[in-house]
Tab-separated table of C-alpha atoms and ligand atoms in Angstrom:
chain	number	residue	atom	x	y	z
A	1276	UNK	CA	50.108	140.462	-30.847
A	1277	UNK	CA	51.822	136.810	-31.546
A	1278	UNK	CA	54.780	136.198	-28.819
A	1279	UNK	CA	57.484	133.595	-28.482
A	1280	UNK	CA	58.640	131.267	-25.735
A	1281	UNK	CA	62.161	131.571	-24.763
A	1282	UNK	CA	64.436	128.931	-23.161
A	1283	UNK	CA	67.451	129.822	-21.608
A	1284	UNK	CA	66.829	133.444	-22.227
A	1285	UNK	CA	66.890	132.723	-25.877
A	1286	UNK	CA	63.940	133.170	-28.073
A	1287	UNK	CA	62.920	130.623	-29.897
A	1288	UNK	CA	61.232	130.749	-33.537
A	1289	UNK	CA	59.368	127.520	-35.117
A	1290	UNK	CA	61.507	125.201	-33.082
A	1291	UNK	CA	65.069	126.838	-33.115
A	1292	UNK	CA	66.629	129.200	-31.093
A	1293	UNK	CA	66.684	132.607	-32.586
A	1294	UNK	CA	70.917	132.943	-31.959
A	1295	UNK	CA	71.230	129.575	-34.151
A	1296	UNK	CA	69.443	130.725	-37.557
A	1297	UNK	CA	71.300	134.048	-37.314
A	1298	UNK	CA	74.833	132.713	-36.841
A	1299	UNK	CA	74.134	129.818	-39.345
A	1300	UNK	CA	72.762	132.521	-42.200
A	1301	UNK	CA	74.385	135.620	-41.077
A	1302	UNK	CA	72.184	138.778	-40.659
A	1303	UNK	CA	70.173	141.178	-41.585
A	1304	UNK	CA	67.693	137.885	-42.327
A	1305	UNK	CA	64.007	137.294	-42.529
A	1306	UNK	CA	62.799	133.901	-41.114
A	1307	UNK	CA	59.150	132.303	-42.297
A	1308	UNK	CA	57.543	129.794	-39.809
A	1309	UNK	CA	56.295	127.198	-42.085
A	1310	UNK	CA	53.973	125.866	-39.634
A	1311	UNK	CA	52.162	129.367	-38.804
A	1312	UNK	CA	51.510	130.132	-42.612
A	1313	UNK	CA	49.756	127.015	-43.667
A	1314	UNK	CA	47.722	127.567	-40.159
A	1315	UNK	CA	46.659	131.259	-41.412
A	1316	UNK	CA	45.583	129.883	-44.471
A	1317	UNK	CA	43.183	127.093	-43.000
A	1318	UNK	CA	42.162	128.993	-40.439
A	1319	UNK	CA	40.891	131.957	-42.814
A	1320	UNK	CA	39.729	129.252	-45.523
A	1321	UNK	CA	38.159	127.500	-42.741
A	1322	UNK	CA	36.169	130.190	-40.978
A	1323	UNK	CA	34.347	131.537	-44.197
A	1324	UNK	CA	34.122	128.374	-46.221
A	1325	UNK	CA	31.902	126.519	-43.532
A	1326	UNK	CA	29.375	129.012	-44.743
A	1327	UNK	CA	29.349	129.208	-48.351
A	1328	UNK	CA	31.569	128.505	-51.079
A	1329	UNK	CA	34.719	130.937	-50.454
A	1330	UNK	CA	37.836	131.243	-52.556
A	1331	UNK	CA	41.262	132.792	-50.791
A	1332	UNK	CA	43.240	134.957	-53.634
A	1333	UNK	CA	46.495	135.720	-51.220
A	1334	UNK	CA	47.359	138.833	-52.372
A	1335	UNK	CA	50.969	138.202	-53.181
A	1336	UNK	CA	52.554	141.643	-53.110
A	1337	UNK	CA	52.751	141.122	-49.778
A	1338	UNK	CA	55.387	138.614	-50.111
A	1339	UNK	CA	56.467	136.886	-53.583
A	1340	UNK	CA	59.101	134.177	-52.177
A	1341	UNK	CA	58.855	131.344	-54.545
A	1342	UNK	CA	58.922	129.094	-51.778
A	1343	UNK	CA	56.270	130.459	-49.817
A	1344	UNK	CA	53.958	130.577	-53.122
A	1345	UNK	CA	54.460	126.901	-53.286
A	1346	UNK	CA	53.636	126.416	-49.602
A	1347	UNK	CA	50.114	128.459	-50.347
A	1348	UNK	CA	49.388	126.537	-53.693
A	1349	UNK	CA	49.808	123.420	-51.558
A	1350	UNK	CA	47.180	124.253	-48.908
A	1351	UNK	CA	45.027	125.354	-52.469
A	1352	UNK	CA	45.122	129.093	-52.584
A	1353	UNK	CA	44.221	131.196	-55.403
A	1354	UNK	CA	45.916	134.656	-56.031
A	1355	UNK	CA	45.389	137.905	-56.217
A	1356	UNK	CA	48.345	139.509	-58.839
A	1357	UNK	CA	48.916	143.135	-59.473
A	1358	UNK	CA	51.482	143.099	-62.246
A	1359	UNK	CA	52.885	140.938	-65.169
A	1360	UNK	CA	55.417	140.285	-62.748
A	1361	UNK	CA	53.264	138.633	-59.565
A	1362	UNK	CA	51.338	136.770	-61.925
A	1363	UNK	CA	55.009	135.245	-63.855
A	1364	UNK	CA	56.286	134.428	-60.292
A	1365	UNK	CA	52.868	133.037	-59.461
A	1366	UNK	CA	52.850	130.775	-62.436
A	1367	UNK	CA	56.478	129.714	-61.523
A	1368	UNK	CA	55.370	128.281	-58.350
A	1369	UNK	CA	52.971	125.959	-59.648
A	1370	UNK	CA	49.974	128.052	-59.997
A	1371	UNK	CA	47.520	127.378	-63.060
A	1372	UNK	CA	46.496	130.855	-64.979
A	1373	UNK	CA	42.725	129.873	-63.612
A	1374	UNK	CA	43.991	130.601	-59.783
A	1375	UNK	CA	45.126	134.078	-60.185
A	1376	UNK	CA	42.766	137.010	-60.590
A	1377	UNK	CA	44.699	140.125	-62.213
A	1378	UNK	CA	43.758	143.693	-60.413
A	1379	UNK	CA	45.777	146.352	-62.033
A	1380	UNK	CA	45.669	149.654	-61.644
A	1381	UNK	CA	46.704	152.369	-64.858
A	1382	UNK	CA	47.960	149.198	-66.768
A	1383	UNK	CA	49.461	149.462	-69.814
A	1384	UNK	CA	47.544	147.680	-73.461
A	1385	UNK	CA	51.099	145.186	-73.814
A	1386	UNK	CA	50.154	144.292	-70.187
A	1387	UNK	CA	47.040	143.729	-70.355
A	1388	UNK	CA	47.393	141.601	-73.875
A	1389	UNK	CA	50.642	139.768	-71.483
A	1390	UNK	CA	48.191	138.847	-69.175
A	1391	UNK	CA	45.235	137.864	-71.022
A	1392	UNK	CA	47.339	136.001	-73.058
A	1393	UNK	CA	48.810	134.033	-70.023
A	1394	UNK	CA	44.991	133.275	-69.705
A	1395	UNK	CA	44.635	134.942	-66.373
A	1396	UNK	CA	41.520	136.679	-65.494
A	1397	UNK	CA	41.716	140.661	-65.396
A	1398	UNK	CA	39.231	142.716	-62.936
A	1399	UNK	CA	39.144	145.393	-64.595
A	1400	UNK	CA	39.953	149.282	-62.967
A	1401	UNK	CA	38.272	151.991	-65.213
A	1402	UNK	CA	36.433	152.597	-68.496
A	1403	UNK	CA	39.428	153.036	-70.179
A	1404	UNK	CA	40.843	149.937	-69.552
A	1405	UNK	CA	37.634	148.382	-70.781
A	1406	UNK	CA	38.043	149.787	-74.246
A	1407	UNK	CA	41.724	149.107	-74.132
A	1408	UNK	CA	41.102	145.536	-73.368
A	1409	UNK	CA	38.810	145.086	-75.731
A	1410	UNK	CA	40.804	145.952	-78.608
A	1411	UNK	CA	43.442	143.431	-77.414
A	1412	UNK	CA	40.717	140.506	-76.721
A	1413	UNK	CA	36.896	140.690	-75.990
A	1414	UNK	CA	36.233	137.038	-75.365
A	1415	UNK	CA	37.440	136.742	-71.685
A	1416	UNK	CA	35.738	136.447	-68.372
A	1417	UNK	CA	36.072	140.002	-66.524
A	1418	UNK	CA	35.080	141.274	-63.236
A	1419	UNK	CA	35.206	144.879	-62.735
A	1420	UNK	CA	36.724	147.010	-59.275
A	1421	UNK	CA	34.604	149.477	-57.734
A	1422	UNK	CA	35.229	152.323	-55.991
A	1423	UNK	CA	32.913	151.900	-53.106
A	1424	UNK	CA	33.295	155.051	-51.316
A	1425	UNK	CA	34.460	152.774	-48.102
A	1426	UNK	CA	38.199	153.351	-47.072
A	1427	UNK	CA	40.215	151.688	-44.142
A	1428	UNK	CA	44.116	151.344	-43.630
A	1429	UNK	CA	47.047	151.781	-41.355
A	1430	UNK	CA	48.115	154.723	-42.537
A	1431	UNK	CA	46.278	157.461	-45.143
A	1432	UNK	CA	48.898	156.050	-48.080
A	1433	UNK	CA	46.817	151.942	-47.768
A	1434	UNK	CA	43.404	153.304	-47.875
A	1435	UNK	CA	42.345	152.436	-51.622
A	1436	UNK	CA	38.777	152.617	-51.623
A	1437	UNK	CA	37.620	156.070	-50.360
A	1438	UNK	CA	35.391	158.200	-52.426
A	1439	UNK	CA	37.413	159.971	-55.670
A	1440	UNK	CA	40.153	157.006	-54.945
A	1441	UNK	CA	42.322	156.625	-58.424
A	1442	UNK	CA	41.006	152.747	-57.852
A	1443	UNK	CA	38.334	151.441	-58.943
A	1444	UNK	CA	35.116	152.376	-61.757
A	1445	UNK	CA	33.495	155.125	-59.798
A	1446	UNK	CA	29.946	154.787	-58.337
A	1447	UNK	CA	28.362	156.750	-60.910
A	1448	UNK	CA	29.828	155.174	-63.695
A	1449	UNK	CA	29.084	151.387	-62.906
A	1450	UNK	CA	26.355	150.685	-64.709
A	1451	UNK	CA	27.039	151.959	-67.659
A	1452	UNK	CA	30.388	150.531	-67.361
A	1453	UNK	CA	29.148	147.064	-67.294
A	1454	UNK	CA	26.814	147.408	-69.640
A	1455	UNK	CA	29.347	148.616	-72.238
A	1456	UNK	CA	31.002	145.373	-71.138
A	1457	UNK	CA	28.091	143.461	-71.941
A	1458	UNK	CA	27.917	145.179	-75.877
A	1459	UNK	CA	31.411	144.548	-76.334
A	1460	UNK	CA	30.836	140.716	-75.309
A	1461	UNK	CA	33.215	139.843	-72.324
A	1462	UNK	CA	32.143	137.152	-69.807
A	1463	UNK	CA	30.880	138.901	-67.079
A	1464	UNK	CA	31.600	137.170	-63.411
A	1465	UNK	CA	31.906	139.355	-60.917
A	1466	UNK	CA	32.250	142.486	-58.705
A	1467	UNK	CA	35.510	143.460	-56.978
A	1468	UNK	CA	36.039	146.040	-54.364
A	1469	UNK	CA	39.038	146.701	-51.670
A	1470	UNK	CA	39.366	149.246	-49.115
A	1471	UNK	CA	42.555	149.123	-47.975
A	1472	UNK	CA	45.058	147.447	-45.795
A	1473	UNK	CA	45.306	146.670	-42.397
A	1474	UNK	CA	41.857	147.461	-41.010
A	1475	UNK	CA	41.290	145.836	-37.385
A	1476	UNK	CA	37.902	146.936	-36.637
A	1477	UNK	CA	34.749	145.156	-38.679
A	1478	UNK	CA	32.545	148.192	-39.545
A	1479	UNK	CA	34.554	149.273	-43.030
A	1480	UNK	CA	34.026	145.163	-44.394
A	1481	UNK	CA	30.302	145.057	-43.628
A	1482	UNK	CA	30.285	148.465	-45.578
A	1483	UNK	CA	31.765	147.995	-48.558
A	1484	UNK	CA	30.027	144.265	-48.309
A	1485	UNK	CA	27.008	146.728	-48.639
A	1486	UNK	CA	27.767	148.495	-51.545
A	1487	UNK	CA	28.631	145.168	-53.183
A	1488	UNK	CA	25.597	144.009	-52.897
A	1489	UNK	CA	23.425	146.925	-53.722
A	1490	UNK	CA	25.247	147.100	-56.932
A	1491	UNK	CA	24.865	143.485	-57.494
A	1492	UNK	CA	21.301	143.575	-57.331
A	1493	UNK	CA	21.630	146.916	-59.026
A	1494	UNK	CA	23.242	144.827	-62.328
A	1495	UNK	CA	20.750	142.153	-62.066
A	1496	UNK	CA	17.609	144.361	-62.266
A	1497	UNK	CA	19.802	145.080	-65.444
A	1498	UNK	CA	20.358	142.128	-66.647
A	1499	UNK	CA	23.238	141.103	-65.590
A	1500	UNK	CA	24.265	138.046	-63.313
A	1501	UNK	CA	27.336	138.268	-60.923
A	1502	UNK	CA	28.888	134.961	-60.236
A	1503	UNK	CA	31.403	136.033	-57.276
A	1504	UNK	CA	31.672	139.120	-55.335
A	1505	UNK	CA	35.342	139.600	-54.506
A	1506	UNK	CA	35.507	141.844	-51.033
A	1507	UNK	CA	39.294	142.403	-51.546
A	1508	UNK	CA	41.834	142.114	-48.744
A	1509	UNK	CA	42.850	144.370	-45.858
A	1510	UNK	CA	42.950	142.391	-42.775
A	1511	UNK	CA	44.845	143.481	-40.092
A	1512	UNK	CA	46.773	141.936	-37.965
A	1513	UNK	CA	47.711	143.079	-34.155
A	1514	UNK	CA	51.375	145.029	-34.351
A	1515	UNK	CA	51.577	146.182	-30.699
A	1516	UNK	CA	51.856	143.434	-27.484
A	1517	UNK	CA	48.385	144.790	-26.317
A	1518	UNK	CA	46.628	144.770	-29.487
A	1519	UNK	CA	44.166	142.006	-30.028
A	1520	UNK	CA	43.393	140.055	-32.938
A	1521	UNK	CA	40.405	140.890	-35.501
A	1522	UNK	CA	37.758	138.112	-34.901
A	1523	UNK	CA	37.702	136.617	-38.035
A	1524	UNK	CA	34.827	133.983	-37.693
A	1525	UNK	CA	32.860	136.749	-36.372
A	1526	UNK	CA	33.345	138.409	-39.982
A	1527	UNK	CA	32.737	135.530	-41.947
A	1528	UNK	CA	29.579	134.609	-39.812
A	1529	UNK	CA	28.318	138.238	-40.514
A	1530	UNK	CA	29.554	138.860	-44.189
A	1531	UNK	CA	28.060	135.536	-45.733
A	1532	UNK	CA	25.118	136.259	-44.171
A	1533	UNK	CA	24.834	139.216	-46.034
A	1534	UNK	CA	25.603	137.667	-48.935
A	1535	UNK	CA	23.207	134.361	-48.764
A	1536	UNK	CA	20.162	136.355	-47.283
A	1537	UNK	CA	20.364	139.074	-50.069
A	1538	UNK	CA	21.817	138.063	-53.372
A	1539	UNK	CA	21.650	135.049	-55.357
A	1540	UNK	CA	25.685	135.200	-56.094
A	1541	UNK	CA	27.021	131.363	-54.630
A	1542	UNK	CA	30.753	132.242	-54.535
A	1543	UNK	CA	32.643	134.901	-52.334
A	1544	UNK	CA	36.335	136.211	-52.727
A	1545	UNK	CA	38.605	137.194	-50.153
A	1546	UNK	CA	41.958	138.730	-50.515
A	1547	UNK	CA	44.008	138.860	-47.543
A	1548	UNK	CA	48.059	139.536	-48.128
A	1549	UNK	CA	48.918	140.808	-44.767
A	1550	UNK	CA	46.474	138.170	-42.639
A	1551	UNK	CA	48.337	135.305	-44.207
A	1552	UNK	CA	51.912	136.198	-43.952
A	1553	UNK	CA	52.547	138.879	-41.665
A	1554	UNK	CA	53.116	137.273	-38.682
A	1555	UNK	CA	54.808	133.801	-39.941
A	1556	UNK	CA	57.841	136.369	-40.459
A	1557	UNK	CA	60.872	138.023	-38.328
A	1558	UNK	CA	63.430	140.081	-39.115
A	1559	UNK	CA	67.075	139.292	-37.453
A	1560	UNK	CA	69.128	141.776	-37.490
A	1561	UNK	CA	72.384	142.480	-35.275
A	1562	UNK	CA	73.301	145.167	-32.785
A	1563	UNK	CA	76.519	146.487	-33.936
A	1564	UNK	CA	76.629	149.727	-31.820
A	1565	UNK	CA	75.305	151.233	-28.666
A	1566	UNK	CA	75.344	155.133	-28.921
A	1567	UNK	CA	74.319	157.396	-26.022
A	1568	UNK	CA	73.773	160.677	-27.558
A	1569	UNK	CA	72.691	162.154	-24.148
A	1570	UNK	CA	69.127	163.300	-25.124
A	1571	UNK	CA	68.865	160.020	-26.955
A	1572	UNK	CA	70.270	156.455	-26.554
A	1573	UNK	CA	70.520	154.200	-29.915
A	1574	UNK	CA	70.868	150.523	-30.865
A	1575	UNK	CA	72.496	150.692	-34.342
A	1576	UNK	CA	71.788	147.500	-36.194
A	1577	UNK	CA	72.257	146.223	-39.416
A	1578	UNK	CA	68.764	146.465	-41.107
A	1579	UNK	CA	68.034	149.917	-41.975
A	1580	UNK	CA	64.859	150.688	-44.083
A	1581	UNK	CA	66.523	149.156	-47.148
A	1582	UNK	CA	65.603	145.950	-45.733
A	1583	UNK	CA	62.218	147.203	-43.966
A	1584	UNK	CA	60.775	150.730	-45.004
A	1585	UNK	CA	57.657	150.356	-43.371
A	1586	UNK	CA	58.462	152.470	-40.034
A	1587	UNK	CA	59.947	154.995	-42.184
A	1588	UNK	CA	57.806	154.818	-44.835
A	1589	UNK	CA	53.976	154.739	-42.704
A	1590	UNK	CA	55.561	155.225	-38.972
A	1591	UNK	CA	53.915	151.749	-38.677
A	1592	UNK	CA	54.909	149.951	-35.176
A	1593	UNK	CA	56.970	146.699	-35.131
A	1594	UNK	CA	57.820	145.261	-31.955
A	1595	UNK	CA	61.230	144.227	-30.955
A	1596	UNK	CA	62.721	142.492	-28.589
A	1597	UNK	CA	66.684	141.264	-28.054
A	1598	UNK	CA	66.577	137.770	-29.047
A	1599	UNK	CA	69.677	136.435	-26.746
A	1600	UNK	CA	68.144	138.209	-23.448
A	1601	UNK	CA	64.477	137.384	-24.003
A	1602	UNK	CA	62.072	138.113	-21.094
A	1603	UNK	CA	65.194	139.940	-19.359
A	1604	UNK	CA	64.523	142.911	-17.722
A	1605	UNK	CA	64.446	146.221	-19.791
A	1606	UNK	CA	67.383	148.747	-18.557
A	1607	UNK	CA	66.173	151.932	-20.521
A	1608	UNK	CA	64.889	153.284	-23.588
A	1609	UNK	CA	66.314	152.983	-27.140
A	1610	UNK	CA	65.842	153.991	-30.809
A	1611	UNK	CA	66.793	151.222	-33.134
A	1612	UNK	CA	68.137	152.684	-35.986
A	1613	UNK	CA	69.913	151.287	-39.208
A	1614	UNK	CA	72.987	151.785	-41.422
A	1615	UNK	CA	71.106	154.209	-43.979
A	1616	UNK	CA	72.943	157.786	-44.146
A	1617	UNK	CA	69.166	159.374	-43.441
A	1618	UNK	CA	68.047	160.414	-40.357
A	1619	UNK	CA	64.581	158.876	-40.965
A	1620	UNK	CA	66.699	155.359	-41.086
A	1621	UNK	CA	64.852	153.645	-37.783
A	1622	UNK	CA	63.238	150.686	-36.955
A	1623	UNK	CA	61.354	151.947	-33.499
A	1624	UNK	CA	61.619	154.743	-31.600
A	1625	UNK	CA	61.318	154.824	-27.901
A	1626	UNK	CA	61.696	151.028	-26.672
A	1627	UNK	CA	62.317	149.402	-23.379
A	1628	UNK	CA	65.306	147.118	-23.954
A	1629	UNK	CA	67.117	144.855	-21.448
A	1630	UNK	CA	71.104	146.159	-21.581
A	1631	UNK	CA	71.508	146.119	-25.697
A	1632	UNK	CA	75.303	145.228	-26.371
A	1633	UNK	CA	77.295	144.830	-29.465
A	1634	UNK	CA	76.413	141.150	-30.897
A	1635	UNK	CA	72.759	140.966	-29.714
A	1636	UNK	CA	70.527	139.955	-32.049
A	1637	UNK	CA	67.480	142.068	-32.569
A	1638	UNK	CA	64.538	140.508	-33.702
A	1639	UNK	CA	61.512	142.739	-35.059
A	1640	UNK	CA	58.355	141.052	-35.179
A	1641	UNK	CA	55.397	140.529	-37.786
A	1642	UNK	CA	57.761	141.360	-41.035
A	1643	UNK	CA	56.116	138.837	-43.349
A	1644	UNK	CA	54.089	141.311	-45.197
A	1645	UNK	CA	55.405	144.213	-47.019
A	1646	UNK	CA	59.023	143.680	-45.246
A	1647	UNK	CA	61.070	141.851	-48.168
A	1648	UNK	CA	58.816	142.921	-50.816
A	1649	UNK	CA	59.053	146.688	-50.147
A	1650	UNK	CA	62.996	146.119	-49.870
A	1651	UNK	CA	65.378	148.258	-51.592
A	1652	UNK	CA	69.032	148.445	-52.640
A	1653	UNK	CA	69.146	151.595	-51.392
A	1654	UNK	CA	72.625	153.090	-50.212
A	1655	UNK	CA	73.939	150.224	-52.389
A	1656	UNK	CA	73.190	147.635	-50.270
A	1657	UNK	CA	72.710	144.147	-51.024
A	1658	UNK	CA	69.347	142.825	-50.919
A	1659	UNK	CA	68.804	140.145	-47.316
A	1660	UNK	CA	68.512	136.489	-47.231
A	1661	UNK	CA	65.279	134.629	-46.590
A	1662	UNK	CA	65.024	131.728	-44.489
A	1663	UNK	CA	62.276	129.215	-44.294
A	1664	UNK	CA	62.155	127.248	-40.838
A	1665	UNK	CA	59.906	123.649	-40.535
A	1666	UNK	CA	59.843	121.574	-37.417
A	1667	UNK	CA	62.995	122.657	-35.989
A	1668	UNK	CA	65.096	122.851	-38.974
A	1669	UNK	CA	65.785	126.178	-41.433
A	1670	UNK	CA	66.290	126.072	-45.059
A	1671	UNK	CA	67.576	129.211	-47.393
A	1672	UNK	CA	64.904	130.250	-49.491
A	1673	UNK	CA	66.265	133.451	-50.961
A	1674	UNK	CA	70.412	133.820	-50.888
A	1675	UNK	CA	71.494	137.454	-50.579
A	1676	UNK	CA	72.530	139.421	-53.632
A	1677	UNK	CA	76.148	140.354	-54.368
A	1678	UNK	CA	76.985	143.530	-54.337
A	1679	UNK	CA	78.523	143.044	-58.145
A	1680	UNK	CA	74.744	142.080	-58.800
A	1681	UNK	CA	73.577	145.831	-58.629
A	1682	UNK	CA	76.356	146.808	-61.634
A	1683	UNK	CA	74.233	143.983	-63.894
A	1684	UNK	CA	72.270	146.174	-66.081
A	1685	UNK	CA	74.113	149.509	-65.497
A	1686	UNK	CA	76.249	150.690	-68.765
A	1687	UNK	CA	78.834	153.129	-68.689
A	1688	UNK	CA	79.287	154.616	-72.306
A	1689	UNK	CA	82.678	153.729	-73.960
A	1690	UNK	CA	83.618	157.643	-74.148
A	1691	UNK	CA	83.539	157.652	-70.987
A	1692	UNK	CA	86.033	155.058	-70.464
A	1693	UNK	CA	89.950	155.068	-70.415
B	3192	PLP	C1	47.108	144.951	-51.520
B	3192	PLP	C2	45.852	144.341	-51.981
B	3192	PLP	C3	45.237	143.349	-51.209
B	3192	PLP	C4	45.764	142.861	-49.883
B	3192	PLP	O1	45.768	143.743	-48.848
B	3192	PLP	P1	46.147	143.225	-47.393
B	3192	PLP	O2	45.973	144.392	-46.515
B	3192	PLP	O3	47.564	142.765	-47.422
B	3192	PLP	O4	45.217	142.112	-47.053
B	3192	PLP	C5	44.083	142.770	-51.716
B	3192	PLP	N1	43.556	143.154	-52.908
B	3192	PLP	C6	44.134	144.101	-53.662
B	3192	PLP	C7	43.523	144.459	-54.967
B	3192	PLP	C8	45.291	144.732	-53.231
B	3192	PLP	O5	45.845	145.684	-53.980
């Protein structure tokens, strides 16, 4: 897992002391290091690329900041969308239509005629779809998602690509699938596949690299010429201090081997959402109470899962640490919990933490990717600021909400008034 220096006993996050961005943009807050996520990108880009010709689609529902978009179109992503909505906020931050790829899954014929229309590629989920789109517009370049029978994830609710999956054309049904494609007269590309997110081992990626390619060469002994296989995302990234990082250039080494030595497709896709922004990202949030329950001793803080579900949502592990004693010594154990009137409201269970008064800040690590983006306004609550720091100096990229916001689109009927 990615640590911190401290100075002074006070953590210190792309250049500034942790203490100083939370009193300057009040808390709960998530702070991007500028600096880490444009050395994610090259460093994926760069491990893969020096092989063949490799094309990053960051898989934004990760994390849709505008700003951060910009920083990724900058450094020359592409993207991989999921709704009308990614690809709007995609084209909003500078991307053209011809750097997004749109995977849907069950999408509706006024999205699919929203995208196509936006002139953004669609890789297309089931037979279904096919017909649908082709009703709406047969003249576009397609690539189709697989199901390839290879899963992988973090928790059972991430793996997407295990057999009988609702992703994907099923194995059976490829063929014929892109053959109807073929009669209908879309431009063919490519072949899309993803199993999941947050895989750390390499095994599931060389597997469903596999399948790609024996359905490649499957579609050209039927005529048909792939241009790009597209392995998806669902690179994972180290969550607990002891954890070590995937080896990435021992992927890319293997993968476009696979790919040069036994196809004749020149151009690979990767996907990753969580590799590139989960850990450019922390979550500050403040202690406001210390409860000893006698069986149980609690830091209450003021980010419940409103602002980050995924403890309560996958029991997924986020480390903390208290960001004005850091590298103290740890006193006893605590569950961090938030303000959410549910008793499944916690951050982590069970953690060593050094004396946790009222006023500390607690900082919860690796929150970049599916922490504001899975946000809620649950229990009423505002939605959090985001904060972008550079080189020692922090800029708002995302003010919080007001809490007259959430009455925006609610009416209340006029006989009910008075
Ligand atoms: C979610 C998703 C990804 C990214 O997954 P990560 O685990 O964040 O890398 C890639 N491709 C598709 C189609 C997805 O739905």
């Amino acid at each position: 897992m990615r640590d911190y220096e401290g100075r002074d006993g006070i953590m210190q996050f792309g250049g500034m002391s942790v203490t100083d961005i939370a009193e300057e943009f009040g808390t709960p807050v998530y702070v991007t290091d500028e600096a880490r996520l444009r050395e994610n990108y090259r460093s994926i880009y760069g491990e893969f690329s020096k092989y063949m010709d490799t094309k990053i689609h960051y898989a934004c529902k990760a994390n849709t900041n505008l700003a951060i978009l910009r920083i990724l179109e900058q450094e020359g992503s592409g993207i991989d969308a999921v709704s009308i909505g990614e690809v709007m906020s995609c084209l909003k931050a500078g991307f053209t239509p011809d750097r997004i790829m749109y995977t849907g899954v069950n999408v509706s014929n006024e999205e699919l005629k929203a995208v196509s229309d936006l002139g953004v590629m669609i890789n297309v989920d089931s037979a279904s779809e096919l017909e649908r789109l082709a009703k709406i517009n047969s003249d576009l370049p397609i690539s189709f998602r697989i199901t390839p029978g290879v899963g992988s994830g973090h928790s059972d609710k991430v793996i997407t690509g295990a057999k009988g999956s609702k992703f994907g054309i099923p194995e059976k049904d490829i063929i014929k699938t892109y053959l109807r494609a073929k009669e209908l007269g879309f431009d063919i590309k490519g072949i899309h596949a993803h199993i999941g997110s947050g895989g750390l081992v390499s095994e599931p990626f060389t597997d469903v690299m596999e399948v790609l390619i024996r359905t490649t060469n499957e579609l050209k002994d039927n005529g048909i010429d792939l241009e790009f296989i597209d392995m998806g995302g669902g690179i994972g990234v180290p969550y607990r201090p002891n954890e070590l990082e995937m080896d990435v250039g021992e992927l890319a080494m293997s993968l476009t081997d696979m790919v040069l030595e036994e196809t004749d497709v020149k151009t690979l896709i990767l996907e990753p959402g969580r590799y590139i922004i989960c850990d450019t990202t922390v979550l500050l949030t403040k202690c406001i109470d210390v409860k000893d329950a006698g069986v149980k001793k609690y830091v209450g803080v003021d980010a419940g899962f409103n602002t980050l579900v995924r403890p309560a949502m996958y029991d997924s592990y986020h480390h903390v640490a208290i960001g004005n004693k850091f590298g103290k010594a740890c006193t006893a154990k605590y569950d961090v919990v938030g303000p959410i009137c549910e008793s499944g409201d916690y951050l982590a269970h069970d953690r060593a933490l050094p004396d946790p008064e009222e006023g500390d800040i607690v900082v919860v690590y690796n929150t970049g990717a599916y922490g504001f983006s899975m946000s809620s306004n649950y229990n009423s609550r505002p939605l959090c600021r985001e904060v972008l720091v550079n080189g020692g100096k922090a800029e708002l990229i995302r003010d919080s909400e007001l809490i007259e916001e959430q009455w925006r689109h609610q009416r209340i009927p006029e006989r009910l008034i008075g």
